[in-house]
Amino acid sequence: MLEIKHLDHFLITIPTGTIEDARRFYAETLRLNEIPGDHPHGAIWIKLGNIELHIREEEGHQRNSARHAAFVVKNLKAAKDFLIQNNVEISYSSVIKGRDRCFFRDPWGNRFELIEYIS
């Protein structure tokens, strides 16, 4: 049996030649904190709560996959307002009882879900 303690990080890919654009989107547009360092394969590491997002350039990057990470947020309405103010398109999917949620994609098609649990 695997005894997993917690999620440490996940990696997404972007097309080659776009690493500086990714740095601007995640650190400047979304205002997330970059973790400084000389990371493997020239990756950018971004702090997301108590986990890390690793962003790496890769040939054959896929733009429209349904794969995604889901993040619980404190205030989904505020998060959606923030995304809209920064020209990030929001989408929706099926309703799940007890959760309010939405999705967005970064400029390279990576999909993210934001969730607020409701009672």
Short mmCIF file of C-alpha atoms in Angstrom, two decimals:
data_model
loop_
_atom_site.label_atom_id
_atom_site.label_comp_id
_atom_site.label_asym_id
_atom_site.label_seq_id
_atom_site.Cartn_x
_atom_site.Cartn_y
_atom_site.Cartn_z
CA MET A 1 0.00 0.00 0.00
CA LEU A 2 1.18 3.52 -0.75
CA GLU A 3 1.04 5.74 2.31
CA ILE A 4 0.95 9.19 0.76
CA LYS A 5 1.40 12.10 3.15
CA HIS A 6 0.48 15.00 0.87
CA LEU A 7 0.87 16.46 -2.60
CA ASP A 8 4.24 18.16 -3.01
CA HIS A 9 4.07 19.47 -6.58
CA PHE A 10 2.72 18.89 -10.05
CA LEU A 11 4.25 19.72 -13.39
CA ILE A 12 2.61 21.28 -16.41
CA THR A 13 4.15 21.85 -19.80
CA ILE A 14 4.29 24.81 -22.12
CA PRO A 15 5.56 25.02 -25.70
CA THR A 16 9.26 25.63 -26.18
CA GLY A 17 10.26 29.28 -26.35
CA THR A 18 7.52 30.50 -23.98
CA ILE A 19 9.14 30.25 -20.54
CA GLU A 20 9.38 34.04 -20.04
CA ASP A 21 5.73 34.43 -21.08
CA ALA A 22 4.81 31.80 -18.48
CA ARG A 23 6.81 33.63 -15.83
CA ARG A 24 4.88 36.83 -16.61
CA PHE A 25 1.49 35.07 -16.59
CA TYR A 26 1.93 33.17 -13.33
CA ALA A 27 4.01 35.66 -11.34
CA GLU A 28 2.66 38.96 -12.69
CA THR A 29 -0.87 38.33 -14.00
CA LEU A 30 -1.94 35.75 -11.38
CA ARG A 31 0.36 37.31 -8.73
CA LEU A 32 1.70 33.96 -7.54
CA ASN A 33 5.12 33.68 -5.92
CA GLU A 34 7.95 32.23 -7.95
CA ILE A 35 10.40 30.02 -6.06
CA PRO A 36 13.86 31.24 -7.05
CA GLY A 37 16.52 28.76 -8.06
CA ASP A 38 18.25 26.92 -10.85
CA HIS A 39 15.59 24.24 -11.31
CA PRO A 40 15.98 21.07 -13.41
CA HIS A 41 15.34 21.41 -17.16
CA GLY A 42 15.05 25.21 -16.85
CA ALA A 43 11.68 24.91 -15.11
CA ILE A 44 9.89 27.67 -13.25
CA TRP A 45 8.58 26.74 -9.81
CA ILE A 46 5.56 28.59 -8.41
CA LYS A 47 4.19 28.42 -4.85
CA LEU A 48 0.48 27.51 -4.62
CA GLY A 49 -0.53 27.38 -0.98
CA ASN A 50 1.42 24.45 0.47
CA ILE A 51 2.23 22.83 -2.89
CA GLU A 52 4.33 23.77 -5.90
CA LEU A 53 3.53 24.15 -9.57
CA HIS A 54 6.47 23.27 -11.84
CA ILE A 55 6.33 24.67 -15.37
CA ARG A 56 8.60 23.27 -18.06
CA GLU A 57 8.95 23.76 -21.78
CA GLU A 58 8.32 20.59 -23.78
CA GLU A 59 8.09 19.64 -27.43
CA GLY A 60 4.67 18.21 -28.29
CA HIS A 61 2.84 20.19 -25.62
CA GLN A 62 -0.91 19.37 -25.70
CA ARG A 63 -3.29 22.35 -25.43
CA ASN A 64 -6.81 21.02 -24.95
CA SER A 65 -6.66 18.11 -22.54
CA ALA A 66 -9.33 17.74 -19.85
CA ARG A 67 -6.55 16.90 -17.36
CA HIS A 68 -6.40 19.43 -14.56
CA ALA A 69 -5.46 20.22 -11.01
CA ALA A 70 -8.20 21.37 -8.65
CA PHE A 71 -7.61 23.94 -5.92
CA VAL A 72 -9.86 24.77 -3.00
CA VAL A 73 -10.15 28.55 -2.68
CA LYS A 74 -11.39 30.65 0.23
CA ASN A 75 -13.78 32.74 -1.87
CA LEU A 76 -14.71 31.49 -5.33
CA LYS A 77 -16.57 34.67 -6.29
CA ALA A 78 -13.50 36.79 -5.46
CA ALA A 79 -11.27 34.36 -7.39
CA LYS A 80 -13.55 34.53 -10.44
CA ASP A 81 -13.68 38.34 -10.24
CA PHE A 82 -9.87 38.42 -10.09
CA LEU A 83 -9.56 36.17 -13.15
CA ILE A 84 -12.09 38.21 -15.13
CA GLN A 85 -10.28 41.47 -14.23
CA ASN A 86 -7.10 39.91 -15.62
CA ASN A 87 -8.77 38.76 -18.85
CA VAL A 88 -8.65 35.07 -17.95
CA GLU A 89 -11.64 33.21 -19.39
CA ILE A 90 -13.73 31.12 -16.99
CA SER A 91 -15.66 27.98 -17.95
CA TYR A 92 -18.02 25.66 -16.11
CA SER A 93 -18.78 21.95 -16.07
CA SER A 94 -21.27 19.62 -14.45
CA VAL A 95 -22.70 20.47 -11.04
CA ILE A 96 -21.34 18.59 -8.05
CA LYS A 97 -23.45 18.68 -4.89
CA GLY A 98 -21.75 20.60 -2.07
CA ARG A 99 -19.21 22.33 -4.34
CA ASP A 100 -19.21 25.51 -6.34
CA ARG A 101 -16.54 25.41 -9.01
CA CYS A 102 -15.18 26.83 -12.21
CA PHE A 103 -12.31 26.20 -14.60
CA PHE A 104 -9.76 28.31 -16.41
CA ARG A 105 -6.88 27.65 -18.76
CA ASP A 106 -3.52 29.34 -18.89
CA PRO A 107 -2.41 30.82 -22.22
CA TRP A 108 -0.93 27.40 -23.19
CA GLY A 109 -4.15 25.44 -22.61
CA ASN A 110 -3.31 23.93 -19.21
CA ARG A 111 -6.60 23.53 -17.31
CA PHE A 112 -7.20 24.39 -13.66
CA GLU A 113 -10.26 23.99 -11.45
CA LEU A 114 -11.16 26.25 -8.52
CA ILE A 115 -13.51 24.84 -5.86
CA GLU A 116 -15.33 26.30 -2.90
CA TYR A 117 -17.12 23.81 -0.66
CA ILE A 118 -20.63 24.95 0.27
CA SER A 119 -22.93 23.70 2.98
#
